[in-house]
Tab-separated table of C-alpha atoms in Angstrom:
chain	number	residue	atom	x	y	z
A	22	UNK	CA	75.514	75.944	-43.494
A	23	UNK	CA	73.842	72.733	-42.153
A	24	UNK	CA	69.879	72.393	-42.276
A	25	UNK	CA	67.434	72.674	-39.557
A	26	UNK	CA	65.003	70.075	-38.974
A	27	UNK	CA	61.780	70.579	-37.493
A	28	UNK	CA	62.424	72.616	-33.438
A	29	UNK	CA	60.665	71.001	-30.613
A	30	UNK	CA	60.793	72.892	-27.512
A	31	UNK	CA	63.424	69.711	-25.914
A	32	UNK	CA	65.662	71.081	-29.366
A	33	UNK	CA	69.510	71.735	-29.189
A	34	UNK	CA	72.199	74.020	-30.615
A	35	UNK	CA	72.876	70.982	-32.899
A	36	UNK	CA	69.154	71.276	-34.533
A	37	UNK	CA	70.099	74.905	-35.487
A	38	UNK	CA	71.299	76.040	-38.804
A	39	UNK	CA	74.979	76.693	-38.465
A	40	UNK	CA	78.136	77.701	-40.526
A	41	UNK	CA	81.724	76.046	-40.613
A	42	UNK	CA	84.659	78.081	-41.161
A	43	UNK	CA	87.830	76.921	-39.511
A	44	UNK	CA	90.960	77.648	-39.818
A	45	UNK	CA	94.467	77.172	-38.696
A	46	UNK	CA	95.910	80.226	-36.522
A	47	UNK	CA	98.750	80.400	-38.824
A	48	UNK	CA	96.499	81.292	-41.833
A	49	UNK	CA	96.998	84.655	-43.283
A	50	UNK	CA	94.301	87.366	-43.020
A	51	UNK	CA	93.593	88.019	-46.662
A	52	UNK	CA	92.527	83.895	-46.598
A	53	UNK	CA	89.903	84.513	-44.105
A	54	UNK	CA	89.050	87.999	-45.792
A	55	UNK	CA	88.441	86.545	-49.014
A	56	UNK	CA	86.233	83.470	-47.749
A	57	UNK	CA	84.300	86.495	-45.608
A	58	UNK	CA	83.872	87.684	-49.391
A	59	UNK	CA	82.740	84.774	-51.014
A	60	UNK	CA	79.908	83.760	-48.367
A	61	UNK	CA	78.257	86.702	-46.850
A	62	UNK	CA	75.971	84.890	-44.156
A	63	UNK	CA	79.396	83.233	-42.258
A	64	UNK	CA	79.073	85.014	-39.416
A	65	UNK	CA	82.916	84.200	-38.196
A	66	UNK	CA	86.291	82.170	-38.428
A	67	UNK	CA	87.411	79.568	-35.526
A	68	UNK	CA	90.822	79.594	-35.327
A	69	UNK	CA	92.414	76.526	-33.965
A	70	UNK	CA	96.061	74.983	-33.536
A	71	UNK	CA	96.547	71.387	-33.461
A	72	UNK	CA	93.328	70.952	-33.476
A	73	UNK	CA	92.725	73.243	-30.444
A	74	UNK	CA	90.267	75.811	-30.293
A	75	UNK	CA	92.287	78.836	-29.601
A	76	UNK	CA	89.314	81.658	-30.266
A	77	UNK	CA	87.188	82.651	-32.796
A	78	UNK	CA	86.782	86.684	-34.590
A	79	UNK	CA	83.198	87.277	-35.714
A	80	UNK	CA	82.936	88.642	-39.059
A	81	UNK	CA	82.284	92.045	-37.808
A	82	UNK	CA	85.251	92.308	-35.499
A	83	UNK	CA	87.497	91.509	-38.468
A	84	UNK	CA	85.451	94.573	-40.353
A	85	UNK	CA	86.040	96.851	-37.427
A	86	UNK	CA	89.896	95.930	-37.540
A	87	UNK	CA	90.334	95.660	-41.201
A	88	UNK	CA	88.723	99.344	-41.683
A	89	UNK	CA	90.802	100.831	-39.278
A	90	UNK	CA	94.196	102.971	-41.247
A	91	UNK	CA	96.868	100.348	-41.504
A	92	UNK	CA	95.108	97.723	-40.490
A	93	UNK	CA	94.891	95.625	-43.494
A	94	UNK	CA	98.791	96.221	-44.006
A	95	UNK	CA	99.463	94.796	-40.798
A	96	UNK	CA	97.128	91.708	-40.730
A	97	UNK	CA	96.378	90.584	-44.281
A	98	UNK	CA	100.037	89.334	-44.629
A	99	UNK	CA	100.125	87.935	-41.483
A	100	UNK	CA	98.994	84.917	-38.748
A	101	UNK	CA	95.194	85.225	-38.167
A	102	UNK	CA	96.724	84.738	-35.005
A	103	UNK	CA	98.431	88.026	-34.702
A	104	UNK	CA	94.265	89.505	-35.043
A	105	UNK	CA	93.297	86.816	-32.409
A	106	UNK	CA	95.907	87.901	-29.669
A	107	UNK	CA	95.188	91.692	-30.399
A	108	UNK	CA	91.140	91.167	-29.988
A	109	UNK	CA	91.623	88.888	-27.062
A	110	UNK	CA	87.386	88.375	-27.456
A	111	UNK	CA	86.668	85.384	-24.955
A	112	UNK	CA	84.276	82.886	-27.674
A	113	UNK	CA	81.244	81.072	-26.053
A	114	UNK	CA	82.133	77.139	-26.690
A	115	UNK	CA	78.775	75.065	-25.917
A	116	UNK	CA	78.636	71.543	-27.013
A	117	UNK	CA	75.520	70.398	-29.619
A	118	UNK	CA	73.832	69.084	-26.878
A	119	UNK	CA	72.925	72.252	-25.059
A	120	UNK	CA	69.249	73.018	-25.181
A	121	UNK	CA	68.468	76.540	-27.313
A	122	UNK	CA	67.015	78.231	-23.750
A	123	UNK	CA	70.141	77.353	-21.809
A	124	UNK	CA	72.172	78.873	-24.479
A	125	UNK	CA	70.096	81.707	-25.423
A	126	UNK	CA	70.794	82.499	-21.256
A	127	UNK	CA	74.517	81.742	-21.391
A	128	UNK	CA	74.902	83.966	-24.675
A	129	UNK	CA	72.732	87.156	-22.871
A	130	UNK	CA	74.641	86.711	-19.328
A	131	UNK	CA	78.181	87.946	-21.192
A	132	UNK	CA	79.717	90.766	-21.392
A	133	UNK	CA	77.351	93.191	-23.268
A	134	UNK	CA	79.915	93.639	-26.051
A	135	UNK	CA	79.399	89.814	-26.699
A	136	UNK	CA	75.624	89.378	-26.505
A	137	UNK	CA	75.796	89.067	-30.385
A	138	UNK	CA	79.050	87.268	-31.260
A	139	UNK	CA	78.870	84.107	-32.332
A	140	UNK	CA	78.649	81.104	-30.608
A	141	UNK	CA	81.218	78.021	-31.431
A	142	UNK	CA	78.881	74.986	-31.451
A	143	UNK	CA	81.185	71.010	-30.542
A	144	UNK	CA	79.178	68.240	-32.475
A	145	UNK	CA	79.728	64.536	-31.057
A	146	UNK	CA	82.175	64.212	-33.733
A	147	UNK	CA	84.579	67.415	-32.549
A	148	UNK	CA	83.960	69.343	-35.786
A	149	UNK	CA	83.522	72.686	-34.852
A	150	UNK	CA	80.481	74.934	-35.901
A	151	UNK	CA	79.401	78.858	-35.611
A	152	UNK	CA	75.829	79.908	-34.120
């Protein structure tokens, strides 16, 4: 998790505390079940490919899944990918240099399912953070 420094009301999504955990889409499911394990406050996994942002599964869609019968059979083996495709949850990508109001409004305008999925935060430097 990065640290905040002190908010000023002209603050971004880059001042805010935020968690990376990226991985590849070809990563199995019992990976990114195990690092959910390890570190309770990540919130969710981007997946990417070739450096590509395909989506991102917040930690309590992968729950949801993952408590269904025959779930973990069919995903823990396999692609994170295969989890991805099935979910199919659109992620909100904002850039660092969004301003927290602006993306407090674009996170409460989706889809009310979304209002409280996690947000996938581009720094200058293209790494990839989670809101």
């Amino acid at each position: 998790m990065s640290n905040p420094t002190h908010l000023a009301p002209d603050s971004t999504i880059g001042h805010l505390a935020s968690h990376n955990f990226t991985v590849s889409s070809a990563t199995p499911g019992k990976v990114v079940a195990q690092k959910f394990g390890q570190e309770p406050d990540i919130p969710g996994v981007i997946i990417t490919h070739e450096s590509q942002v395909l989506g991102m599964i917040s930690r309590v869609k992968f729950r949801e899944q993952m408590s269904l019968p025959d779930r973990v059979d069919l995903y823990w083996q396999h692609p994170i990918r295969a989890l991805l495709d099935f979910l199919r949850t659109p992620p909100l990508q904002l850039s660092e240099n969004w301003k927290i109001d602006d993306a407090v409004t674009a996170a409460l305008h989706r889809h009310k399912d979304l209002i409280y999925e996690p947000i996938i935060v581009v720094m200058e430097n293209q790494s990839l953070r989670l809101l």
